[in-house]
Amino acid sequence: MNELIKNLDLRNMPPFERHSKIFGIWNSLKEGETLRITNDHDPKPLYYQFEAEHKGQFEWNYEKQGPEDWIFTIKRISDKIDRKQEIKNLIKQLKTEGDVGRLKEKAKAILNNISPTDLGLIEQEIIEEGTTHEEMRKLCDVHLEVMKDNFGKVEMNLKPGHPIDTLMEEHKMILEFIEKLQKTVNKLESAKEFNNVSEELDMLKHIAEHLVEADKHHQREEEVLFPMLEKFGVTEPPEIMREEHEELKPKKKELYKTAKECKEMSYPEFIRKVKELAEYLIKELPDHIYKEDNILYPMAIQVIPKERWNDIKKECDKIGYCCFTPEH
Amino acid sequence: MIYNPYNTKMQEPTKILSEEHQFILKVIGALNRECDAIDNGKILDKNFFEKAIDFIRNYADKFHHAKEEDILFKELCKDDVNMHCNPTEQMLYEHDLGRNFVKGMEQALKENNKKKILENARGYTQLLQDHIYKEDNILYPMADEALNDKTQKSMLEKFKQAESKRFTKGTKEKYLGLANEFEKIK
């Protein structure tokens, strides 16, 4: 991405010249470009002026907050108010169209340049204005399709042991289990009876057991991370993730039960059941993980203040980890 | 860290002040319309300007600005309030500029100087429109963020005291009624 940063040092500039200078540069900024300012005090009035006159068009970030110098960036982003209308129209079309694929190109244009945090906030406003949950989940699915096409991966540069890093490492392990599940089911399918597949049966049991074991992972999210996100105003995405957990849980348990009690049914019946459950998990689990890794977690890193993560880590420790969790 | 104060809801004291602005703006609108009408040949209506000056002096200044100057600005200027780039000084300066325009308007009325009346009236309306915009959008949100709950509560109490001390019963209603009448003059 071709991002441009313009630097401006206000420290030796007479106060009456400062605002006109800033707004002069701001007006020349193109979408995605940033004005980086060094100042001798925290420019709160300037922030509020931006809030009043350019709401939704800028992102304000502090790099350094005193005690002598303040460094902050004002990035021009495309107008959130317009984006909101576009997204609302998209949701309406999704409702009548039903087919996600056909709207993908259109959705791409709208969703491509929007940051996960902004999208989350817009989604929330739209929900508050009366869009149903079901409609919102459709939007979430399209968003996912678009993101996958771009191979867009968000780099968060987390240290090992950071609660989000641990969750993501666990995701990697879960994805490995999913891969193994696919192979195992293929092998089981090509066999005709329980004889000769005892190795595969053990493998299936092993995988299913570990998928169920991921409950601690969900618990850390639902009891620590999600409430924290909600506290900082992000309510819609955690709600969707919770629902997905609820849908995934019984399938995982069912798979484990089927693997354990396989000998109580006929081989064709067993295969039919395993296939059905595995297909569901092989499709839905990676999607769910992708959403968390690329949307929910980056949002969490953005909205939850740095100093809170120590406490989050402690709460996570209390709940505990999965047997397959790498070092944390 | 992204700077994003989620609590954008206005606090009670600044909400009161902001609502008072709405009444002041009604009179400012009427003043602007009257000036335009005079430019277009309407005969000078001294009574209109006298009533407007009465409203500005008593409601906008004595009732509204006094609450800001004696209560809100004082809180904002206290040492322990972490206000960077405190804008109250500029606001005080603008209040004074406004008072000068009103004085000028009053004097011009006595002198029957139409040109000077219009100059001062327009100077006042332009100043106050900008001033109210700054307070509603910059100063008040800053104050909401900087002042704690305890201070907010004590300010409300002081507002009430100031109002009852300066205005006898019914006076406030009289001026609000006047502002609504002004609004109707097209």
Short mmCIF file of C-alpha atoms in Angstrom, two decimals:
data_model
loop_
_atom_site.label_atom_id
_atom_site.label_comp_id
_atom_site.label_asym_id
_atom_site.label_seq_id
_atom_site.Cartn_x
_atom_site.Cartn_y
_atom_site.Cartn_z
CA MET A 1 0.00 0.00 0.00
CA ASN A 2 1.26 3.42 -0.90
CA GLU A 3 0.84 5.38 2.30
CA LEU A 4 2.10 8.88 2.64
CA ILE A 5 2.90 10.67 5.84
CA LYS A 6 3.32 14.42 6.08
CA ASN A 7 5.16 15.73 9.11
CA LEU A 8 4.37 19.00 10.82
CA ASP A 9 6.14 20.47 13.83
CA LEU A 10 4.05 23.05 15.64
CA ARG A 11 6.43 23.75 18.50
CA ASN A 12 8.01 26.88 17.07
CA MET A 13 4.95 28.11 15.23
CA PRO A 14 2.93 31.06 16.57
CA PRO A 15 -0.34 29.70 18.01
CA PHE A 16 -2.60 31.69 15.71
CA GLU A 17 -0.98 30.12 12.64
CA ARG A 18 -1.27 26.53 13.85
CA HIS A 19 -4.89 25.64 13.11
CA SER A 20 -4.93 27.17 9.65
CA LYS A 21 -1.71 25.35 8.81
CA ILE A 22 -3.11 22.02 10.05
CA PHE A 23 -6.38 22.36 8.18
CA GLY A 24 -4.50 23.50 5.08
CA ILE A 25 -2.55 20.24 5.03
CA TRP A 26 -5.59 18.20 6.07
CA ASN A 27 -7.54 19.50 3.07
CA SER A 28 -4.74 18.41 0.75
CA LEU A 29 -4.60 14.87 2.15
CA LYS A 30 -5.92 12.02 0.05
CA GLU A 31 -7.62 8.97 1.50
CA GLY A 32 -5.11 6.82 3.35
CA GLU A 33 -2.63 9.64 3.82
CA THR A 34 -1.56 10.79 7.24
CA LEU A 35 -0.60 14.04 8.90
CA ARG A 36 1.90 13.50 11.70
CA ILE A 37 2.16 16.37 14.16
CA THR A 38 4.63 17.23 16.89
CA ASN A 39 3.36 19.68 19.46
CA ASP A 40 4.23 21.09 22.89
CA HIS A 41 0.86 20.26 24.45
CA ASP A 42 -2.03 17.84 24.08
CA PRO A 43 -4.17 19.44 21.36
CA LYS A 44 -7.59 18.51 22.76
CA PRO A 45 -9.38 21.49 21.15
CA LEU A 46 -8.04 20.40 17.79
CA TYR A 47 -9.33 16.87 18.36
CA TYR A 48 -12.80 18.17 19.14
CA GLN A 49 -12.74 20.45 16.14
CA PHE A 50 -11.98 17.42 13.97
CA GLU A 51 -14.76 15.51 15.72
CA ALA A 52 -17.19 18.32 14.97
CA GLU A 53 -16.18 19.03 11.39
CA HIS A 54 -14.73 15.79 10.03
CA LYS A 55 -16.47 13.10 12.03
CA GLY A 56 -15.92 9.69 10.50
CA GLN A 57 -13.28 10.98 8.07
CA PHE A 58 -10.22 10.74 10.29
CA GLU A 59 -8.34 8.42 12.62
CA TRP A 60 -6.51 10.01 15.52
CA ASN A 61 -3.55 8.17 17.08
CA TYR A 62 -1.14 9.23 19.77
CA GLU A 63 2.48 8.13 19.37
CA LYS A 64 3.77 10.06 22.35
CA GLN A 65 1.79 11.79 25.08
CA GLY A 66 3.95 14.24 26.93
CA PRO A 67 5.24 15.29 29.29
CA GLU A 68 7.04 17.72 26.98
CA ASP A 69 6.19 16.70 23.46
CA TRP A 70 3.04 15.26 22.01
CA ILE A 71 3.25 13.34 18.76
CA PHE A 72 0.08 12.25 17.05
CA THR A 73 -1.19 11.25 13.65
CA ILE A 74 -4.38 12.25 11.86
CA LYS A 75 -5.16 9.86 9.05
CA ARG A 76 -7.71 10.65 6.40
CA ILE A 77 -10.07 7.73 5.95
CA SER A 78 -13.05 7.56 3.70
CA ASP A 79 -16.23 8.87 5.16
CA LYS A 80 -17.81 6.45 7.62
CA ILE A 81 -21.24 8.00 7.22
CA ASP A 82 -21.23 7.22 3.48
CA ARG A 83 -19.81 3.79 4.15
CA LYS A 84 -22.61 3.11 6.54
CA GLN A 85 -25.22 3.85 3.88
CA GLU A 86 -23.39 1.64 1.40
CA ILE A 87 -23.26 -1.22 3.86
CA LYS A 88 -26.94 -0.79 4.68
CA ASN A 89 -27.78 -1.02 0.98
CA LEU A 90 -25.63 -4.11 0.70
CA ILE A 91 -27.49 -5.79 3.56
CA LYS A 92 -30.78 -5.00 1.86
CA GLN A 93 -29.56 -6.60 -1.36
CA LEU A 94 -28.27 -9.64 0.50
CA LYS A 95 -31.74 -10.11 1.90
CA THR A 96 -33.37 -10.31 -1.51
CA GLU A 97 -30.50 -11.88 -3.42
CA GLY A 98 -29.65 -14.62 -0.97
CA ASP A 99 -26.73 -15.72 -3.13
CA VAL A 100 -23.56 -14.41 -1.57
CA GLY A 101 -21.37 -15.15 -4.59
CA ARG A 102 -23.14 -12.80 -6.92
CA LEU A 103 -22.76 -9.84 -4.63
CA LYS A 104 -19.16 -10.55 -3.85
CA GLU A 105 -17.65 -8.13 -6.34
CA LYS A 106 -19.85 -5.35 -5.10
CA ALA A 107 -19.13 -6.18 -1.50
CA LYS A 108 -15.44 -6.25 -2.28
CA ALA A 109 -15.47 -2.66 -3.43
CA ILE A 110 -17.22 -1.56 -0.29
CA LEU A 111 -15.49 -3.67 2.31
CA ASN A 112 -11.99 -3.74 0.93
CA ASN A 113 -10.67 -0.55 2.36
CA ILE A 114 -12.44 -0.55 5.66
CA SER A 115 -10.59 -1.37 8.84
CA PRO A 116 -12.02 -4.14 11.03
CA THR A 117 -12.59 -1.70 13.86
CA ASP A 118 -14.56 0.68 11.69
CA LEU A 119 -16.64 -2.11 10.26
CA GLY A 120 -17.40 -3.36 13.76
CA LEU A 121 -18.53 0.05 14.87
CA ILE A 122 -20.65 0.54 11.76
CA GLU A 123 -22.22 -2.90 12.24
CA GLN A 124 -23.12 -1.97 15.74
CA GLU A 125 -24.78 1.27 14.72
CA ILE A 126 -26.72 -0.55 12.04
CA ILE A 127 -27.92 -3.16 14.56
CA GLU A 128 -29.01 -0.41 16.90
CA GLU A 129 -30.98 1.09 14.05
CA GLY A 130 -32.92 -2.13 13.64
CA THR A 131 -31.11 -4.53 11.28
CA THR A 132 -31.68 -8.07 12.43
CA HIS A 133 -28.98 -10.36 13.65
CA GLU A 134 -29.63 -12.82 10.86
CA GLU A 135 -29.02 -10.13 8.23
CA MET A 136 -25.84 -9.09 9.96
CA ARG A 137 -24.47 -12.60 9.90
CA LYS A 138 -24.98 -12.70 6.15
CA LEU A 139 -22.89 -9.56 5.90
CA CYS A 140 -20.28 -11.21 8.07
CA ASP A 141 -20.14 -14.16 5.66
CA VAL A 142 -19.67 -11.91 2.63
CA HIS A 143 -16.98 -10.02 4.45
CA LEU A 144 -15.22 -13.28 5.10
CA GLU A 145 -15.38 -14.26 1.43
CA VAL A 146 -13.92 -10.91 0.45
CA MET A 147 -11.12 -11.14 2.97
CA LYS A 148 -10.17 -14.64 1.93
CA ASP A 149 -9.89 -13.50 -1.67
CA ASN A 150 -7.42 -10.86 -0.69
CA PHE A 151 -5.35 -13.21 1.40
CA GLY A 152 -5.40 -10.30 3.73
CA LYS A 153 -3.66 -11.16 6.93
CA VAL A 154 -3.46 -8.70 9.74
CA GLU A 155 -0.09 -8.45 11.39
CA MET A 156 -0.37 -7.71 15.07
CA ASN A 157 3.19 -8.46 16.17
CA LEU A 158 2.25 -10.00 19.49
CA LYS A 159 4.73 -11.44 21.93
CA PRO A 160 4.44 -15.15 22.77
CA GLY A 161 2.26 -15.53 25.84
CA HIS A 162 0.02 -12.59 24.99
CA PRO A 163 -3.54 -13.90 25.50
CA ILE A 164 -4.40 -13.21 21.85
CA ASP A 165 -1.21 -14.88 20.66
CA THR A 166 -2.08 -17.98 22.70
CA LEU A 167 -5.59 -18.07 21.24
CA MET A 168 -4.12 -17.82 17.75
CA GLU A 169 -1.57 -20.56 18.39
CA GLU A 170 -4.42 -22.77 19.56
CA HIS A 171 -6.25 -21.99 16.34
CA LYS A 172 -3.27 -23.30 14.40
CA MET A 173 -3.43 -26.54 16.36
CA ILE A 174 -7.17 -26.82 15.79
CA LEU A 175 -6.64 -26.31 12.06
CA GLU A 176 -4.11 -29.13 12.09
CA PHE A 177 -6.69 -31.38 13.72
CA ILE A 178 -9.18 -30.37 11.03
CA GLU A 179 -6.70 -31.33 8.35
CA LYS A 180 -6.12 -34.69 10.00
CA LEU A 181 -9.87 -35.13 10.31
CA GLN A 182 -10.26 -34.76 6.56
CA LYS A 183 -7.61 -37.40 5.86
CA THR A 184 -8.96 -39.78 8.44
CA VAL A 185 -12.51 -39.54 7.14
CA ASN A 186 -11.26 -40.19 3.61
CA LYS A 187 -9.55 -43.37 4.76
CA LEU A 188 -12.54 -44.51 6.77
CA GLU A 189 -14.79 -43.96 3.80
CA SER A 190 -12.75 -46.15 1.49
CA ALA A 191 -13.02 -49.04 3.96
CA LYS A 192 -16.08 -51.25 4.09
CA GLU A 193 -16.08 -52.47 7.66
CA PHE A 194 -14.63 -51.89 11.09
CA ASN A 195 -11.90 -54.47 10.54
CA ASN A 196 -8.60 -53.00 9.38
CA VAL A 197 -9.43 -49.42 10.35
CA SER A 198 -8.61 -49.61 14.05
CA GLU A 199 -5.75 -47.14 13.55
CA GLU A 200 -8.07 -44.65 11.84
CA LEU A 201 -10.69 -45.13 14.54
CA ASP A 202 -8.14 -44.30 17.20
CA MET A 203 -7.13 -41.26 15.23
CA LEU A 204 -10.73 -40.10 14.90
CA LYS A 205 -11.23 -40.48 18.63
CA HIS A 206 -8.02 -38.58 19.27
CA ILE A 207 -9.06 -35.71 17.01
CA ALA A 208 -12.60 -35.48 18.34
CA GLU A 209 -11.35 -35.53 21.90
CA HIS A 210 -9.08 -32.59 21.18
CA LEU A 211 -11.77 -30.61 19.44
CA VAL A 212 -13.97 -31.03 22.50
CA GLU A 213 -11.01 -30.15 24.66
CA ALA A 214 -10.97 -26.71 22.97
CA ASP A 215 -13.70 -25.71 25.40
CA LYS A 216 -11.12 -23.96 27.59
CA HIS A 217 -10.25 -21.87 24.56
CA HIS A 218 -13.89 -20.80 24.16
CA GLN A 219 -14.23 -20.22 27.85
CA ARG A 220 -11.30 -17.78 27.85
CA GLU A 221 -12.91 -15.93 24.99
CA GLU A 222 -16.44 -15.90 26.35
CA GLU A 223 -15.64 -15.15 29.95
CA VAL A 224 -12.65 -12.83 29.63
CA LEU A 225 -12.06 -11.45 26.13
CA PHE A 226 -15.63 -10.85 24.97
CA PRO A 227 -16.78 -9.06 28.14
CA MET A 228 -13.71 -6.84 27.86
CA LEU A 229 -14.52 -6.02 24.23
CA GLU A 230 -18.08 -5.24 25.24
CA LYS A 231 -16.80 -2.94 27.93
CA PHE A 232 -15.01 -0.94 25.26
CA GLY A 233 -18.06 -0.65 23.08
CA VAL A 234 -17.62 -3.61 20.73
CA THR A 235 -20.74 -5.69 21.27
CA GLU A 236 -21.89 -7.09 17.95
CA PRO A 237 -18.90 -9.18 16.79
CA PRO A 238 -18.54 -11.06 20.12
CA GLU A 239 -22.25 -11.85 19.99
CA ILE A 240 -21.85 -13.43 16.56
CA MET A 241 -18.81 -15.41 17.72
CA ARG A 242 -20.74 -16.66 20.74
CA GLU A 243 -23.52 -17.91 18.53
CA GLU A 244 -21.03 -19.73 16.36
CA HIS A 245 -19.51 -21.37 19.43
CA GLU A 246 -22.97 -22.55 20.42
CA GLU A 247 -23.49 -24.07 17.00
CA LEU A 248 -20.09 -25.74 16.89
CA LYS A 249 -20.14 -27.24 20.37
CA PRO A 250 -22.84 -29.92 19.90
CA LYS A 251 -21.31 -31.03 16.60
CA LYS A 252 -17.93 -31.59 18.21
CA LYS A 253 -19.48 -33.50 21.09
CA GLU A 254 -21.54 -35.56 18.69
CA LEU A 255 -18.43 -36.47 16.70
CA TYR A 256 -16.65 -37.57 19.85
CA LYS A 257 -19.63 -39.66 20.92
CA THR A 258 -19.90 -41.26 17.49
CA ALA A 259 -16.20 -42.12 17.46
CA LYS A 260 -16.36 -43.61 20.94
CA GLU A 261 -19.51 -45.63 20.37
CA CYS A 262 -18.81 -46.60 16.76
CA LYS A 263 -19.11 -50.32 17.37
CA GLU A 264 -22.71 -49.87 18.48
CA MET A 265 -23.83 -49.07 14.94
CA SER A 266 -23.43 -50.53 11.50
CA TYR A 267 -20.43 -49.40 9.47
CA PRO A 268 -22.50 -47.56 6.80
CA GLU A 269 -24.49 -45.80 9.51
CA PHE A 270 -21.25 -44.86 11.27
CA ILE A 271 -19.71 -43.51 8.08
CA ARG A 272 -22.83 -41.49 7.23
CA LYS A 273 -22.83 -39.86 10.65
CA VAL A 274 -19.10 -39.17 10.74
CA LYS A 275 -19.16 -37.73 7.24
CA GLU A 276 -22.01 -35.40 8.03
CA LEU A 277 -20.40 -34.09 11.20
CA ALA A 278 -16.91 -33.86 9.74
CA GLU A 279 -18.11 -31.98 6.67
CA TYR A 280 -19.80 -29.45 8.89
CA LEU A 281 -16.75 -28.98 11.09
CA ILE A 282 -14.29 -28.90 8.19
CA LYS A 283 -16.23 -26.05 6.64
CA GLU A 284 -17.37 -24.07 9.67
CA LEU A 285 -14.43 -24.26 12.06
CA PRO A 286 -11.83 -22.72 9.72
CA ASP A 287 -14.30 -19.98 8.81
CA HIS A 288 -14.90 -19.23 12.44
CA ILE A 289 -11.18 -19.20 13.19
CA TYR A 290 -10.53 -16.94 10.23
CA LYS A 291 -13.06 -14.41 11.48
CA GLU A 292 -11.54 -14.37 14.93
CA ASP A 293 -7.94 -14.18 13.73
CA ASN A 294 -8.55 -11.46 11.17
CA ILE A 295 -11.44 -9.43 12.51
CA LEU A 296 -12.16 -9.97 16.16
CA TYR A 297 -8.63 -10.18 17.53
CA PRO A 298 -7.27 -7.16 15.65
CA MET A 299 -10.27 -5.24 16.95
CA ALA A 300 -9.46 -6.36 20.47
CA ILE A 301 -5.86 -5.21 20.12
CA GLN A 302 -7.08 -1.87 18.86
CA VAL A 303 -9.77 -1.05 21.38
CA ILE A 304 -8.52 -2.66 24.58
CA PRO A 305 -5.87 -0.46 26.23
CA LYS A 306 -2.40 -1.98 26.59
CA GLU A 307 -2.37 -1.92 30.37
CA ARG A 308 -5.45 -4.16 30.53
CA TRP A 309 -3.76 -7.16 28.97
CA ASN A 310 -1.89 -8.13 32.11
CA ASP A 311 -5.16 -8.62 33.96
CA ILE A 312 -6.66 -10.41 30.98
CA LYS A 313 -3.73 -12.78 31.03
CA LYS A 314 -4.26 -13.49 34.72
CA GLU A 315 -7.95 -14.24 34.16
CA CYS A 316 -7.02 -16.55 31.30
CA ASP A 317 -4.53 -18.37 33.51
CA LYS A 318 -7.28 -18.94 36.05
CA ILE A 319 -9.50 -20.62 33.48
CA GLY A 320 -6.66 -22.71 32.15
CA TYR A 321 -5.52 -23.99 28.79
CA CYS A 322 -6.06 -26.89 26.43
CA CYS A 323 -3.83 -29.95 26.49
CA PHE A 324 -2.62 -28.97 23.03
CA THR A 325 -1.88 -25.33 23.83
CA PRO A 326 1.71 -24.49 22.90
CA GLU A 327 3.86 -22.71 25.45
CA HIS A 328 2.02 -19.75 26.97
CA MET B 1 -3.48 3.84 20.94
CA ILE B 2 -6.49 5.05 19.02
CA TYR B 3 -8.00 8.02 20.74
CA ASN B 4 -11.67 7.32 20.84
CA PRO B 5 -13.75 8.58 23.77
CA TYR B 6 -16.87 6.45 23.65
CA ASN B 7 -18.74 8.48 26.23
CA THR B 8 -19.94 11.13 23.83
CA LYS B 9 -23.14 11.74 25.78
CA MET B 10 -23.33 15.28 27.06
CA GLN B 11 -23.10 15.92 30.78
CA GLU B 12 -25.98 17.73 32.48
CA PRO B 13 -24.34 21.17 33.05
CA THR B 14 -23.06 21.57 29.50
CA LYS B 15 -26.38 20.30 28.21
CA ILE B 16 -28.14 23.12 30.05
CA LEU B 17 -25.72 25.67 28.61
CA SER B 18 -26.08 24.24 25.14
CA GLU B 19 -29.87 24.43 25.38
CA GLU B 20 -29.59 28.07 26.36
CA HIS B 21 -27.58 28.62 23.17
CA GLN B 22 -30.60 27.50 21.20
CA PHE B 23 -32.65 30.39 22.61
CA ILE B 24 -29.86 32.86 21.97
CA LEU B 25 -29.63 31.61 18.39
CA LYS B 26 -33.33 32.30 17.89
CA VAL B 27 -32.75 35.98 18.66
CA ILE B 28 -29.59 36.06 16.56
CA GLY B 29 -31.56 34.69 13.62
CA ALA B 30 -34.18 37.39 14.04
CA LEU B 31 -31.46 40.07 14.25
CA ASN B 32 -29.92 38.87 11.01
CA ARG B 33 -33.29 38.89 9.27
CA GLU B 34 -34.06 42.38 10.58
CA CYS B 35 -30.72 43.73 9.32
CA ASP B 36 -31.36 42.23 5.88
CA ALA B 37 -34.85 43.72 5.82
CA ILE B 38 -33.46 47.17 6.67
CA ASP B 39 -30.93 46.82 3.87
CA ASN B 40 -33.87 46.11 1.60
CA GLY B 41 -35.67 49.30 2.58
CA LYS B 42 -37.51 48.44 5.78
CA ILE B 43 -37.88 51.37 8.17
CA LEU B 44 -35.71 51.12 11.28
CA ASP B 45 -37.76 49.71 14.16
CA LYS B 46 -36.03 50.99 17.29
CA ASN B 47 -38.29 48.95 19.51
CA PHE B 48 -37.05 45.73 17.89
CA PHE B 49 -33.43 46.53 18.66
CA GLU B 50 -34.21 47.67 22.19
CA LYS B 51 -35.96 44.40 22.87
CA ALA B 52 -33.06 42.46 21.34
CA ILE B 53 -30.55 44.36 23.50
CA ASP B 54 -32.66 43.67 26.57
CA PHE B 55 -32.61 39.94 25.76
CA ILE B 56 -28.88 39.88 25.05
CA ARG B 57 -27.97 41.81 28.18
CA ASN B 58 -30.21 39.89 30.53
CA TYR B 59 -30.49 36.40 29.11
CA ALA B 60 -27.41 35.86 26.94
CA ASP B 61 -25.04 37.76 29.21
CA LYS B 62 -26.39 37.97 32.75
CA PHE B 63 -28.10 34.60 32.75
CA HIS B 64 -25.99 32.49 30.38
CA HIS B 65 -22.47 33.93 30.13
CA ALA B 66 -22.36 34.54 33.86
CA LYS B 67 -22.90 30.82 34.48
CA GLU B 68 -20.01 30.06 32.20
CA GLU B 69 -17.68 32.70 33.55
CA ASP B 70 -18.41 32.30 37.25
CA ILE B 71 -18.88 28.54 37.34
CA LEU B 72 -17.80 26.45 34.34
CA PHE B 73 -14.70 28.41 33.32
CA LYS B 74 -13.58 28.65 36.94
CA GLU B 75 -13.74 24.87 37.27
CA LEU B 76 -11.82 24.46 34.04
CA CYS B 77 -9.09 26.79 35.20
CA LYS B 78 -8.49 25.03 38.50
CA ASP B 79 -5.02 23.58 38.90
CA ASP B 80 -6.00 19.98 39.23
CA VAL B 81 -8.05 19.94 36.04
CA ASN B 82 -5.86 18.49 33.38
CA MET B 83 -6.76 20.84 30.56
CA HIS B 84 -4.28 21.28 27.81
CA CYS B 85 -4.51 24.32 25.63
CA ASN B 86 -7.27 25.78 27.77
CA PRO B 87 -9.67 27.64 25.48
CA THR B 88 -11.48 29.58 28.23
CA GLU B 89 -9.33 32.65 27.77
CA GLN B 90 -10.37 32.94 24.15
CA MET B 91 -14.00 32.41 25.16
CA LEU B 92 -13.79 35.20 27.76
CA TYR B 93 -12.28 37.48 25.16
CA GLU B 94 -15.14 36.73 22.82
CA HIS B 95 -17.70 37.48 25.53
CA ASP B 96 -16.06 40.90 25.92
CA LEU B 97 -16.08 41.53 22.19
CA GLY B 98 -19.79 40.72 22.26
CA ARG B 99 -20.41 43.22 25.05
CA ASN B 100 -18.67 45.91 23.02
CA PHE B 101 -20.91 45.26 20.03
CA VAL B 102 -23.98 45.56 22.27
CA LYS B 103 -22.70 48.84 23.68
CA GLY B 104 -22.05 50.07 20.15
CA MET B 105 -25.54 49.05 19.12
CA GLU B 106 -27.09 50.88 22.07
CA GLN B 107 -25.12 54.04 21.39
CA ALA B 108 -25.97 53.97 17.69
CA LEU B 109 -29.65 53.69 18.58
CA LYS B 110 -29.37 56.86 20.66
CA GLU B 111 -27.57 58.58 17.81
CA ASN B 112 -30.13 57.28 15.35
CA ASN B 113 -27.18 56.05 13.27
CA LYS B 114 -28.63 53.29 11.06
CA LYS B 115 -25.30 52.30 9.54
CA LYS B 116 -23.68 51.91 12.93
CA ILE B 117 -26.62 49.93 14.28
CA LEU B 118 -26.36 47.43 11.42
CA GLU B 119 -22.58 47.19 11.75
CA ASN B 120 -22.73 46.39 15.42
CA ALA B 121 -25.72 44.05 15.13
CA ARG B 122 -24.08 42.06 12.36
CA GLY B 123 -20.77 42.06 14.20
CA TYR B 124 -22.54 40.62 17.21
CA THR B 125 -24.48 37.92 15.37
CA GLN B 126 -21.45 36.73 13.47
CA LEU B 127 -19.30 36.64 16.57
CA LEU B 128 -21.91 34.80 18.62
CA GLN B 129 -22.67 32.22 15.95
CA ASP B 130 -19.01 31.29 15.74
CA HIS B 131 -18.64 31.47 19.49
CA ILE B 132 -21.60 29.18 20.16
CA TYR B 133 -20.30 26.72 17.57
CA LYS B 134 -16.94 26.56 19.34
CA GLU B 135 -18.49 26.11 22.75
CA ASP B 136 -20.97 23.44 21.66
CA ASN B 137 -18.41 21.46 19.70
CA ILE B 138 -15.09 22.06 21.37
CA LEU B 139 -15.27 23.61 24.82
CA TYR B 140 -18.23 21.65 26.20
CA PRO B 141 -17.04 18.22 25.04
CA MET B 142 -13.63 19.04 26.53
CA ALA B 143 -15.24 20.07 29.79
CA ASP B 144 -17.34 16.90 29.86
CA GLU B 145 -14.18 14.87 29.56
CA ALA B 146 -12.08 16.89 31.99
CA LEU B 147 -14.45 17.41 34.92
CA ASN B 148 -15.32 14.55 37.25
CA ASP B 149 -18.78 13.55 38.44
CA LYS B 150 -18.45 15.35 41.72
CA THR B 151 -17.59 18.63 40.02
CA GLN B 152 -20.43 18.12 37.55
CA LYS B 153 -22.90 17.75 40.42
CA SER B 154 -21.61 20.76 42.29
CA MET B 155 -21.80 22.82 39.11
CA LEU B 156 -25.47 21.93 38.71
CA GLU B 157 -26.09 23.12 42.25
CA LYS B 158 -24.22 26.35 41.60
CA PHE B 159 -26.19 26.88 38.39
CA LYS B 160 -29.41 26.72 40.36
CA GLN B 161 -28.13 29.14 42.98
CA ALA B 162 -26.88 31.58 40.36
CA GLU B 163 -30.19 31.49 38.51
CA SER B 164 -32.28 32.18 41.59
CA LYS B 165 -29.93 34.88 42.77
CA ARG B 166 -29.89 36.78 39.50
CA PHE B 167 -33.38 36.17 38.21
CA THR B 168 -36.62 36.63 40.09
CA LYS B 169 -39.32 34.05 39.52
CA GLY B 170 -40.82 34.27 36.06
CA THR B 171 -37.96 36.28 34.55
CA LYS B 172 -36.42 33.30 32.80
CA GLU B 173 -39.81 32.35 31.35
CA LYS B 174 -40.27 35.93 30.17
CA TYR B 175 -37.04 35.82 28.17
CA LEU B 176 -37.66 32.36 26.76
CA GLY B 177 -41.05 33.65 25.62
CA LEU B 178 -39.36 36.66 24.08
CA ALA B 179 -36.92 34.41 22.18
CA ASN B 180 -39.83 32.40 20.82
CA GLU B 181 -41.55 35.60 19.70
CA PHE B 182 -38.36 36.71 17.94
CA GLU B 183 -38.22 33.39 16.16
CA LYS B 184 -41.66 34.02 14.67
CA ILE B 185 -40.67 37.38 13.14
CA LYS B 186 -39.88 36.60 9.54
#
